[in-house]
Amino acid sequence: MSKKSGALIDMQFIISSISTMLVLLLLGTVVFFVLAANNLSVYVRENIAFSVLISDDMKDPDILQFRNRLNAKPYVKQTDYISKKQALQEQSEAMGTDPAEFLGYNPFTASIEVKLNAEYANSDSIAWIKDEILSEKGVIEINYPQDLLDAVNRNIRKISVVLLGLAALLTLISFALINNTIRLTIYSKRFLINTMKLVGASWAFIRRPFLVRNVWVGILAGVIADGILVAAAYALVRYEPDLLAVITPGVMLVVMGAVFLFGVVITTFCAWISINRYLRMKTNELYYN
């Protein structure tokens, strides 16, 4: 093989790797947003709290026992106790004046702020949770932002459908782009493939170097795409540390694994299809395909 031919093969390998990497990068970005959006929806739903107002007749030991019972419930993620004094202080700071000064008494009641696990943060679950908590002795009322919760769940469903549809569409586009890149590379070798057939080489022998080459294209493209995605995620988290609640190590591991696996599988599969196409062709057909 001449130096010119070797350089051409190397250039084809580099171009194929770059083209595949760009497609994988785009696909990985969509996968990232799908998983991050799911984490964001969980984070938002688990941070919508509702207030359980407690009677003044309820003593501190009873309140503590009640709170412990709430924490033991499968639907409760977290509870925070707000005493009458703390509630007065918070409202005074918010309003800029102390209501107790002109009323002569503290108008606020003690409460327990309850945050639910994400799977229970929906209208149906909250309806029976509310009834269950209201049956407890000493509970006066339950206040929760129903409109906000409904709006969040509605928007989450819409975003999920859009992202999943985009992911499916992009997967098909990615397959087509990578397939075309590999077909063009193998197309330039169609006469070499035919010559090897004519001298008696088996299909497996002819197919092997093309498959190995494209496996390495997939590996290289996947590793580079993963590196870029991890670097971008690290930059986002470094800029805004609170994003760690959404961009978790688990999300990045799934994204990296999906990108790498898709890169290797799709390049190998497309190479298999393309090489078999030219293996089945007769010599006269090579000039027209």
C-alpha atoms as a PDB file:
ATOM      1  CA  MET A   1       0.000   0.000   0.000  1.00  0.00           C
ATOM      2  CA  SER A   2       1.410   3.409  -1.020  1.00  0.00           C
ATOM      3  CA  LYS A   3       1.824   6.338   1.356  1.00  0.00           C
ATOM      4  CA  LYS A   4      -0.870   8.175  -0.580  1.00  0.00           C
ATOM      5  CA  SER A   5      -3.346   5.311  -0.095  1.00  0.00           C
ATOM      6  CA  GLY A   6      -2.459   5.027   3.588  1.00  0.00           C
ATOM      7  CA  ALA A   7      -2.964   8.752   4.090  1.00  0.00           C
ATOM      8  CA  LEU A   8      -6.338   8.538   2.310  1.00  0.00           C
ATOM      9  CA  ILE A   9      -7.479   5.690   4.561  1.00  0.00           C
ATOM     10  CA  ASP A  10      -6.363   7.593   7.659  1.00  0.00           C
ATOM     11  CA  MET A  11      -8.202  10.700   6.457  1.00  0.00           C
ATOM     12  CA  GLN A  12     -11.359   8.668   5.823  1.00  0.00           C
ATOM     13  CA  PHE A  13     -11.085   7.212   9.319  1.00  0.00           C
ATOM     14  CA  ILE A  14     -10.708  10.682  10.847  1.00  0.00           C
ATOM     15  CA  ILE A  15     -13.586  12.146   8.836  1.00  0.00           C
ATOM     16  CA  SER A  16     -15.844   9.191   9.693  1.00  0.00           C
ATOM     17  CA  SER A  17     -14.946   9.522  13.382  1.00  0.00           C
ATOM     18  CA  ILE A  18     -15.615  13.280  13.422  1.00  0.00           C
ATOM     19  CA  SER A  19     -18.919  12.915  11.560  1.00  0.00           C
ATOM     20  CA  THR A  20     -20.059  10.123  13.862  1.00  0.00           C
ATOM     21  CA  MET A  21     -18.905  12.064  16.937  1.00  0.00           C
ATOM     22  CA  LEU A  22     -20.970  15.120  15.957  1.00  0.00           C
ATOM     23  CA  VAL A  23     -24.072  12.991  15.493  1.00  0.00           C
ATOM     24  CA  LEU A  24     -23.480  11.202  18.811  1.00  0.00           C
ATOM     25  CA  LEU A  25     -22.925  14.551  20.516  1.00  0.00           C
ATOM     26  CA  LEU A  26     -26.296  15.781  19.301  1.00  0.00           C
ATOM     27  CA  LEU A  27     -27.995  12.548  20.315  1.00  0.00           C
ATOM     28  CA  GLY A  28     -26.276  12.564  23.717  1.00  0.00           C
ATOM     29  CA  THR A  29     -27.453  16.131  24.309  1.00  0.00           C
ATOM     30  CA  VAL A  30     -31.063  15.094  23.775  1.00  0.00           C
ATOM     31  CA  VAL A  31     -30.664  12.055  26.059  1.00  0.00           C
ATOM     32  CA  PHE A  32     -29.117  14.360  28.647  1.00  0.00           C
ATOM     33  CA  PHE A  33     -32.058  16.772  28.486  1.00  0.00           C
ATOM     34  CA  VAL A  34     -34.587  13.921  28.736  1.00  0.00           C
ATOM     35  CA  LEU A  35     -32.954  12.558  31.900  1.00  0.00           C
ATOM     36  CA  ALA A  36     -32.275  16.011  33.369  1.00  0.00           C
ATOM     37  CA  ALA A  37     -35.892  17.023  32.739  1.00  0.00           C
ATOM     38  CA  ASN A  38     -37.066  13.930  34.622  1.00  0.00           C
ATOM     39  CA  ASN A  39     -34.808  14.812  37.573  1.00  0.00           C
ATOM     40  CA  LEU A  40     -36.015  18.405  37.419  1.00  0.00           C
ATOM     41  CA  SER A  41     -39.652  17.290  37.557  1.00  0.00           C
ATOM     42  CA  VAL A  42     -38.900  15.117  40.597  1.00  0.00           C
ATOM     43  CA  TYR A  43     -37.020  17.983  42.254  1.00  0.00           C
ATOM     44  CA  VAL A  44     -39.855  20.461  41.678  1.00  0.00           C
ATOM     45  CA  ARG A  45     -42.606  18.114  42.853  1.00  0.00           C
ATOM     46  CA  GLU A  46     -40.660  17.125  45.958  1.00  0.00           C
ATOM     47  CA  ASN A  47     -40.166  20.771  46.893  1.00  0.00           C
ATOM     48  CA  ILE A  48     -43.823  21.797  46.752  1.00  0.00           C
ATOM     49  CA  ALA A  49     -44.836  21.777  50.403  1.00  0.00           C
ATOM     50  CA  PHE A  50     -48.260  21.926  52.033  1.00  0.00           C
ATOM     51  CA  SER A  51     -49.016  23.124  55.550  1.00  0.00           C
ATOM     52  CA  VAL A  52     -50.711  21.060  58.250  1.00  0.00           C
ATOM     53  CA  LEU A  53     -52.169  23.579  60.735  1.00  0.00           C
ATOM     54  CA  ILE A  54     -52.143  22.336  64.320  1.00  0.00           C
ATOM     55  CA  SER A  55     -54.515  23.218  67.142  1.00  0.00           C
ATOM     56  CA  ASP A  56     -53.186  25.337  70.030  1.00  0.00           C
ATOM     57  CA  ASP A  57     -54.441  22.641  72.400  1.00  0.00           C
ATOM     58  CA  MET A  58     -51.923  20.150  71.031  1.00  0.00           C
ATOM     59  CA  LYS A  59     -48.926  19.831  73.363  1.00  0.00           C
ATOM     60  CA  ASP A  60     -45.313  19.658  72.196  1.00  0.00           C
ATOM     61  CA  PRO A  61     -44.893  15.906  72.967  1.00  0.00           C
ATOM     62  CA  ASP A  62     -48.063  15.174  70.969  1.00  0.00           C
ATOM     63  CA  ILE A  63     -46.842  17.324  68.091  1.00  0.00           C
ATOM     64  CA  LEU A  64     -43.516  15.471  68.125  1.00  0.00           C
ATOM     65  CA  GLN A  65     -45.291  12.094  68.028  1.00  0.00           C
ATOM     66  CA  PHE A  66     -47.559  13.304  65.222  1.00  0.00           C
ATOM     67  CA  ARG A  67     -44.572  14.508  63.216  1.00  0.00           C
ATOM     68  CA  ASN A  68     -42.810  11.165  63.731  1.00  0.00           C
ATOM     69  CA  ARG A  69     -45.904   9.368  62.442  1.00  0.00           C
ATOM     70  CA  LEU A  70     -45.900  11.594  59.376  1.00  0.00           C
ATOM     71  CA  ASN A  71     -42.229  10.928  58.710  1.00  0.00           C
ATOM     72  CA  ALA A  72     -42.940   7.198  58.795  1.00  0.00           C
ATOM     73  CA  LYS A  73     -45.504   7.489  56.006  1.00  0.00           C
ATOM     74  CA  PRO A  74     -44.300   6.230  52.588  1.00  0.00           C
ATOM     75  CA  TYR A  75     -45.568   9.365  50.861  1.00  0.00           C
ATOM     76  CA  VAL A  76     -43.656  11.821  53.071  1.00  0.00           C
ATOM     77  CA  LYS A  77     -40.184  12.935  51.991  1.00  0.00           C
ATOM     78  CA  GLN A  78     -39.558  15.571  54.637  1.00  0.00           C
ATOM     79  CA  THR A  79     -41.337  17.536  57.372  1.00  0.00           C
ATOM     80  CA  ASP A  80     -40.480  20.814  59.091  1.00  0.00           C
ATOM     81  CA  TYR A  81     -42.132  22.011  62.277  1.00  0.00           C
ATOM     82  CA  ILE A  82     -42.957  25.725  62.503  1.00  0.00           C
ATOM     83  CA  SER A  83     -43.988  26.896  65.964  1.00  0.00           C
ATOM     84  CA  LYS A  84     -46.387  29.773  66.646  1.00  0.00           C
ATOM     85  CA  LYS A  85     -43.475  31.984  67.629  1.00  0.00           C
ATOM     86  CA  GLN A  86     -41.504  31.127  64.491  1.00  0.00           C
ATOM     87  CA  ALA A  87     -44.550  31.693  62.287  1.00  0.00           C
ATOM     88  CA  LEU A  88     -45.063  35.144  63.863  1.00  0.00           C
ATOM     89  CA  GLN A  89     -41.412  36.011  63.340  1.00  0.00           C
ATOM     90  CA  GLU A  90     -41.447  34.960  59.679  1.00  0.00           C
ATOM     91  CA  GLN A  91     -44.649  36.885  58.931  1.00  0.00           C
ATOM     92  CA  SER A  92     -43.382  39.956  60.756  1.00  0.00           C
ATOM     93  CA  GLU A  93     -40.237  39.943  58.634  1.00  0.00           C
ATOM     94  CA  ALA A  94     -42.299  39.470  55.466  1.00  0.00           C
ATOM     95  CA  MET A  95     -44.807  42.257  56.271  1.00  0.00           C
ATOM     96  CA  GLY A  96     -42.346  44.604  57.951  1.00  0.00           C
ATOM     97  CA  THR A  97     -44.537  44.914  61.035  1.00  0.00           C
ATOM     98  CA  ASP A  98     -45.485  42.767  64.016  1.00  0.00           C
ATOM     99  CA  PRO A  99     -49.216  41.795  63.946  1.00  0.00           C
ATOM    100  CA  ALA A 100     -49.069  40.837  67.631  1.00  0.00           C
ATOM    101  CA  GLU A 101     -48.354  44.462  68.610  1.00  0.00           C
ATOM    102  CA  PHE A 102     -51.710  45.828  67.486  1.00  0.00           C
ATOM    103  CA  LEU A 103     -53.768  42.630  67.873  1.00  0.00           C
ATOM    104  CA  GLY A 104     -52.504  41.926  71.363  1.00  0.00           C
ATOM    105  CA  TYR A 105     -51.969  38.234  70.623  1.00  0.00           C
ATOM    106  CA  ASN A 106     -50.219  35.900  68.188  1.00  0.00           C
ATOM    107  CA  PRO A 107     -52.761  35.193  65.401  1.00  0.00           C
ATOM    108  CA  PHE A 108     -50.761  32.377  63.840  1.00  0.00           C
ATOM    109  CA  THR A 109     -50.916  28.683  64.595  1.00  0.00           C
ATOM    110  CA  ALA A 110     -48.180  26.099  64.701  1.00  0.00           C
ATOM    111  CA  SER A 111     -47.841  24.021  61.566  1.00  0.00           C
ATOM    112  CA  ILE A 112     -45.909  21.201  59.983  1.00  0.00           C
ATOM    113  CA  GLU A 113     -44.645  21.755  56.436  1.00  0.00           C
ATOM    114  CA  VAL A 114     -44.854  18.476  54.523  1.00  0.00           C
ATOM    115  CA  LYS A 115     -42.978  17.666  51.325  1.00  0.00           C
ATOM    116  CA  LEU A 116     -44.112  14.597  49.424  1.00  0.00           C
ATOM    117  CA  ASN A 117     -42.175  12.021  47.458  1.00  0.00           C
ATOM    118  CA  ALA A 118     -42.506  12.774  43.745  1.00  0.00           C
ATOM    119  CA  GLU A 119     -44.742   9.803  42.908  1.00  0.00           C
ATOM    120  CA  TYR A 120     -47.364  11.055  45.395  1.00  0.00           C
ATOM    121  CA  ALA A 121     -47.269  14.705  44.269  1.00  0.00           C
ATOM    122  CA  ASN A 122     -50.439  14.576  42.184  1.00  0.00           C
ATOM    123  CA  SER A 123     -54.074  15.544  42.723  1.00  0.00           C
ATOM    124  CA  ASP A 124     -55.398  12.003  43.237  1.00  0.00           C
ATOM    125  CA  SER A 125     -52.803  11.071  45.854  1.00  0.00           C
ATOM    126  CA  ILE A 126     -53.068  14.368  47.698  1.00  0.00           C
ATOM    127  CA  ALA A 127     -56.842  13.970  47.991  1.00  0.00           C
ATOM    128  CA  TRP A 128     -56.593  10.779  50.085  1.00  0.00           C
ATOM    129  CA  ILE A 129     -53.442  11.977  51.878  1.00  0.00           C
ATOM    130  CA  LYS A 130     -55.352  15.067  52.960  1.00  0.00           C
ATOM    131  CA  ASP A 131     -58.236  12.964  54.303  1.00  0.00           C
ATOM    132  CA  GLU A 132     -55.827  10.697  56.159  1.00  0.00           C
ATOM    133  CA  ILE A 133     -54.003  13.583  57.838  1.00  0.00           C
ATOM    134  CA  LEU A 134     -57.219  15.442  58.681  1.00  0.00           C
ATOM    135  CA  SER A 135     -58.394  12.375  60.586  1.00  0.00           C
ATOM    136  CA  GLU A 136     -55.550  12.938  63.058  1.00  0.00           C
ATOM    137  CA  LYS A 137     -56.562  14.555  66.352  1.00  0.00           C
ATOM    138  CA  GLY A 138     -55.421  18.166  66.671  1.00  0.00           C
ATOM    139  CA  VAL A 139     -55.191  18.888  62.938  1.00  0.00           C
ATOM    140  CA  ILE A 140     -57.225  21.977  62.060  1.00  0.00           C
ATOM    141  CA  GLU A 141     -56.672  22.440  58.363  1.00  0.00           C
ATOM    142  CA  ILE A 142     -54.421  21.557  55.438  1.00  0.00           C
ATOM    143  CA  ASN A 143     -53.303  24.186  52.950  1.00  0.00           C
ATOM    144  CA  TYR A 144     -51.627  23.142  49.727  1.00  0.00           C
ATOM    145  CA  PRO A 145     -51.075  24.930  46.379  1.00  0.00           C
ATOM    146  CA  GLN A 146     -53.406  22.823  44.231  1.00  0.00           C
ATOM    147  CA  ASP A 147     -53.248  25.144  41.203  1.00  0.00           C
ATOM    148  CA  LEU A 148     -49.444  25.222  41.267  1.00  0.00           C
ATOM    149  CA  LEU A 149     -49.236  21.445  41.581  1.00  0.00           C
ATOM    150  CA  ASP A 150     -51.653  20.893  38.688  1.00  0.00           C
ATOM    151  CA  ALA A 151     -49.748  23.370  36.504  1.00  0.00           C
ATOM    152  CA  VAL A 152     -46.410  21.679  37.277  1.00  0.00           C
ATOM    153  CA  ASN A 153     -47.710  18.182  36.492  1.00  0.00           C
ATOM    154  CA  ARG A 154     -49.406  19.403  33.311  1.00  0.00           C
ATOM    155  CA  ASN A 155     -46.267  21.120  32.037  1.00  0.00           C
ATOM    156  CA  ILE A 156     -44.091  18.148  32.972  1.00  0.00           C
ATOM    157  CA  ARG A 157     -46.279  15.838  30.865  1.00  0.00           C
ATOM    158  CA  LYS A 158     -46.067  18.187  27.874  1.00  0.00           C
ATOM    159  CA  ILE A 159     -42.300  18.572  28.143  1.00  0.00           C
ATOM    160  CA  SER A 160     -41.827  14.805  28.534  1.00  0.00           C
ATOM    161  CA  VAL A 161     -43.838  14.053  25.389  1.00  0.00           C
ATOM    162  CA  VAL A 162     -41.919  16.656  23.371  1.00  0.00           C
ATOM    163  CA  LEU A 163     -38.508  15.445  24.562  1.00  0.00           C
ATOM    164  CA  LEU A 164     -39.316  11.770  23.986  1.00  0.00           C
ATOM    165  CA  GLY A 165     -40.611  12.552  20.507  1.00  0.00           C
ATOM    166  CA  LEU A 166     -37.492  14.578  19.766  1.00  0.00           C
ATOM    167  CA  ALA A 167     -35.291  11.757  21.054  1.00  0.00           C
ATOM    168  CA  ALA A 168     -37.040   9.207  18.823  1.00  0.00           C
ATOM    169  CA  LEU A 169     -36.806  11.483  15.773  1.00  0.00           C
ATOM    170  CA  LEU A 170     -33.163  12.275  16.411  1.00  0.00           C
ATOM    171  CA  THR A 171     -32.364   8.575  16.809  1.00  0.00           C
ATOM    172  CA  LEU A 172     -33.718   7.921  13.299  1.00  0.00           C
ATOM    173  CA  ILE A 173     -31.850  10.919  11.893  1.00  0.00           C
ATOM    174  CA  SER A 174     -28.653   9.820  13.630  1.00  0.00           C
ATOM    175  CA  PHE A 175     -28.982   6.347  12.163  1.00  0.00           C
ATOM    176  CA  ALA A 176     -29.474   7.787   8.680  1.00  0.00           C
ATOM    177  CA  LEU A 177     -26.514  10.179   8.920  1.00  0.00           C
ATOM    178  CA  ILE A 178     -24.095   7.600  10.311  1.00  0.00           C
ATOM    179  CA  ASN A 179     -25.318   5.012   7.801  1.00  0.00           C
ATOM    180  CA  ASN A 180     -24.708   7.396   4.888  1.00  0.00           C
ATOM    181  CA  THR A 181     -21.217   8.248   6.153  1.00  0.00           C
ATOM    182  CA  ILE A 182     -20.262   4.566   6.384  1.00  0.00           C
ATOM    183  CA  ARG A 183     -21.880   3.717   3.034  1.00  0.00           C
ATOM    184  CA  LEU A 184     -19.820   6.406   1.295  1.00  0.00           C
ATOM    185  CA  THR A 185     -16.630   5.027   2.844  1.00  0.00           C
ATOM    186  CA  ILE A 186     -17.394   1.452   1.813  1.00  0.00           C
ATOM    187  CA  TYR A 187     -18.621   2.613  -1.611  1.00  0.00           C
ATOM    188  CA  SER A 188     -15.092   3.794  -2.417  1.00  0.00           C
ATOM    189  CA  LYS A 189     -13.858   0.231  -1.726  1.00  0.00           C
ATOM    190  CA  ARG A 190     -16.481  -1.608  -3.800  1.00  0.00           C
ATOM    191  CA  PHE A 191     -14.044  -2.631  -6.541  1.00  0.00           C
ATOM    192  CA  LEU A 192     -11.535  -3.885  -3.969  1.00  0.00           C
ATOM    193  CA  ILE A 193     -14.332  -5.944  -2.387  1.00  0.00           C
ATOM    194  CA  ASN A 194     -15.224  -7.394  -5.779  1.00  0.00           C
ATOM    195  CA  THR A 195     -11.575  -8.227  -6.547  1.00  0.00           C
ATOM    196  CA  MET A 196     -11.262 -10.078  -3.252  1.00  0.00           C
ATOM    197  CA  LYS A 197     -14.401 -12.052  -4.096  1.00  0.00           C
ATOM    198  CA  LEU A 198     -12.993 -12.983  -7.505  1.00  0.00           C
ATOM    199  CA  VAL A 199      -9.794 -14.372  -5.996  1.00  0.00           C
ATOM    200  CA  GLY A 200     -11.813 -16.606  -3.664  1.00  0.00           C
ATOM    201  CA  ALA A 201     -11.825 -14.689  -0.381  1.00  0.00           C
ATOM    202  CA  SER A 202     -14.706 -15.627   1.893  1.00  0.00           C
ATOM    203  CA  TRP A 203     -17.365 -13.080   2.821  1.00  0.00           C
ATOM    204  CA  ALA A 204     -16.319 -13.274   6.478  1.00  0.00           C
ATOM    205  CA  PHE A 205     -12.695 -12.543   5.551  1.00  0.00           C
ATOM    206  CA  ILE A 206     -13.688  -9.547   3.405  1.00  0.00           C
ATOM    207  CA  ARG A 207     -16.155  -8.247   5.976  1.00  0.00           C
ATOM    208  CA  ARG A 208     -13.846  -8.460   9.013  1.00  0.00           C
ATOM    209  CA  PRO A 209     -11.541  -5.436   8.426  1.00  0.00           C
ATOM    210  CA  PHE A 210     -14.479  -3.177   7.600  1.00  0.00           C
ATOM    211  CA  LEU A 211     -16.314  -4.192  10.773  1.00  0.00           C
ATOM    212  CA  VAL A 212     -13.200  -3.803  12.949  1.00  0.00           C
ATOM    213  CA  ARG A 213     -12.480  -0.402  11.434  1.00  0.00           C
ATOM    214  CA  ASN A 214     -15.992   0.868  12.092  1.00  0.00           C
ATOM    215  CA  VAL A 215     -16.021  -0.537  15.615  1.00  0.00           C
ATOM    216  CA  TRP A 216     -13.002   1.658  16.277  1.00  0.00           C
ATOM    217  CA  VAL A 217     -14.757   4.595  14.603  1.00  0.00           C
ATOM    218  CA  GLY A 218     -17.671   4.085  17.007  1.00  0.00           C
ATOM    219  CA  ILE A 219     -15.373   3.755  20.034  1.00  0.00           C
ATOM    220  CA  LEU A 220     -13.364   6.873  19.179  1.00  0.00           C
ATOM    221  CA  ALA A 221     -16.453   8.931  18.335  1.00  0.00           C
ATOM    222  CA  GLY A 222     -18.224   7.771  21.497  1.00  0.00           C
ATOM    223  CA  VAL A 223     -15.272   8.564  23.756  1.00  0.00           C
ATOM    224  CA  ILE A 224     -14.823  12.058  22.290  1.00  0.00           C
ATOM    225  CA  ALA A 225     -18.561  12.808  22.452  1.00  0.00           C
ATOM    226  CA  ASP A 226     -18.676  11.584  26.068  1.00  0.00           C
ATOM    227  CA  GLY A 227     -15.695  13.767  26.943  1.00  0.00           C
ATOM    228  CA  ILE A 228     -17.365  16.867  25.501  1.00  0.00           C
ATOM    229  CA  LEU A 229     -20.670  16.135  27.267  1.00  0.00           C
ATOM    230  CA  VAL A 230     -18.968  15.557  30.633  1.00  0.00           C
ATOM    231  CA  ALA A 231     -16.947  18.749  30.236  1.00  0.00           C
ATOM    232  CA  ALA A 232     -20.119  20.717  29.419  1.00  0.00           C
ATOM    233  CA  ALA A 233     -21.979  19.230  32.406  1.00  0.00           C
ATOM    234  CA  TYR A 234     -19.037  19.997  34.702  1.00  0.00           C
ATOM    235  CA  ALA A 235     -18.983  23.598  33.477  1.00  0.00           C
ATOM    236  CA  LEU A 236     -22.725  23.958  34.163  1.00  0.00           C
ATOM    237  CA  VAL A 237     -22.456  22.530  37.678  1.00  0.00           C
ATOM    238  CA  ARG A 238     -19.391  24.651  38.414  1.00  0.00           C
ATOM    239  CA  TYR A 239     -21.274  27.746  37.271  1.00  0.00           C
ATOM    240  CA  GLU A 240     -24.433  26.840  39.209  1.00  0.00           C
ATOM    241  CA  PRO A 241     -23.822  24.258  41.999  1.00  0.00           C
ATOM    242  CA  ASP A 242     -27.578  23.855  42.634  1.00  0.00           C
ATOM    243  CA  LEU A 243     -27.801  22.038  39.293  1.00  0.00           C
ATOM    244  CA  LEU A 244     -26.284  19.010  41.044  1.00  0.00           C
ATOM    245  CA  ALA A 245     -29.844  18.144  42.066  1.00  0.00           C
ATOM    246  CA  VAL A 246     -30.655  17.730  38.363  1.00  0.00           C
ATOM    247  CA  ILE A 247     -27.326  16.848  36.718  1.00  0.00           C
ATOM    248  CA  THR A 248     -26.484  13.905  38.929  1.00  0.00           C
ATOM    249  CA  PRO A 249     -23.606  11.416  38.435  1.00  0.00           C
ATOM    250  CA  GLY A 250     -26.259   8.820  37.599  1.00  0.00           C
ATOM    251  CA  VAL A 251     -27.572  10.960  34.746  1.00  0.00           C
ATOM    252  CA  MET A 252     -24.100  11.425  33.299  1.00  0.00           C
ATOM    253  CA  LEU A 253     -23.286   7.709  33.562  1.00  0.00           C
ATOM    254  CA  VAL A 254     -26.457   6.811  31.669  1.00  0.00           C
ATOM    255  CA  VAL A 255     -25.775   9.468  29.016  1.00  0.00           C
ATOM    256  CA  MET A 256     -22.169   8.338  28.586  1.00  0.00           C
ATOM    257  CA  GLY A 257     -23.148   4.695  28.400  1.00  0.00           C
ATOM    258  CA  ALA A 258     -25.939   5.371  25.899  1.00  0.00           C
ATOM    259  CA  VAL A 259     -23.703   7.484  23.649  1.00  0.00           C
ATOM    260  CA  PHE A 260     -20.831   4.996  23.703  1.00  0.00           C
ATOM    261  CA  LEU A 261     -23.062   1.951  23.167  1.00  0.00           C
ATOM    262  CA  PHE A 262     -25.064   3.612  20.407  1.00  0.00           C
ATOM    263  CA  GLY A 263     -21.863   4.709  18.683  1.00  0.00           C
ATOM    264  CA  VAL A 264     -20.348   1.220  18.614  1.00  0.00           C
ATOM    265  CA  VAL A 265     -23.577  -0.633  17.789  1.00  0.00           C
ATOM    266  CA  ILE A 266     -24.768   1.711  15.058  1.00  0.00           C
ATOM    267  CA  THR A 267     -21.417   1.944  13.259  1.00  0.00           C
ATOM    268  CA  THR A 268     -20.993  -1.836  13.337  1.00  0.00           C
ATOM    269  CA  PHE A 269     -24.580  -2.457  12.194  1.00  0.00           C
ATOM    270  CA  CYS A 270     -24.383   0.085   9.361  1.00  0.00           C
ATOM    271  CA  ALA A 271     -21.041  -1.340   8.228  1.00  0.00           C
ATOM    272  CA  TRP A 272     -22.545  -4.847   8.221  1.00  0.00           C
ATOM    273  CA  ILE A 273     -25.457  -3.729   6.052  1.00  0.00           C
ATOM    274  CA  SER A 274     -23.283  -1.772   3.608  1.00  0.00           C
ATOM    275  CA  ILE A 275     -20.580  -4.406   3.164  1.00  0.00           C
ATOM    276  CA  ASN A 276     -23.175  -7.142   2.608  1.00  0.00           C
ATOM    277  CA  ARG A 277     -24.813  -4.996  -0.059  1.00  0.00           C
ATOM    278  CA  TYR A 278     -21.619  -4.859  -2.085  1.00  0.00           C
ATOM    279  CA  LEU A 279     -20.793  -8.499  -1.402  1.00  0.00           C
ATOM    280  CA  ARG A 280     -24.072  -9.505  -3.069  1.00  0.00           C
ATOM    281  CA  MET A 281     -23.478  -7.332  -6.130  1.00  0.00           C
ATOM    282  CA  LYS A 282     -22.271  -8.703  -9.424  1.00  0.00           C
ATOM    283  CA  THR A 283     -19.321  -7.048 -11.187  1.00  0.00           C
ATOM    284  CA  ASN A 284     -21.429  -5.207 -13.804  1.00  0.00           C
ATOM    285  CA  GLU A 285     -23.671  -3.756 -11.084  1.00  0.00           C
ATOM    286  CA  LEU A 286     -20.757  -1.986  -9.364  1.00  0.00           C
ATOM    287  CA  TYR A 287     -20.681   0.704 -12.083  1.00  0.00           C
ATOM    288  CA  TYR A 288     -24.268   1.736 -11.438  1.00  0.00           C
ATOM    289  CA  ASN A 289     -24.490   1.617  -7.598  1.00  0.00           C
END
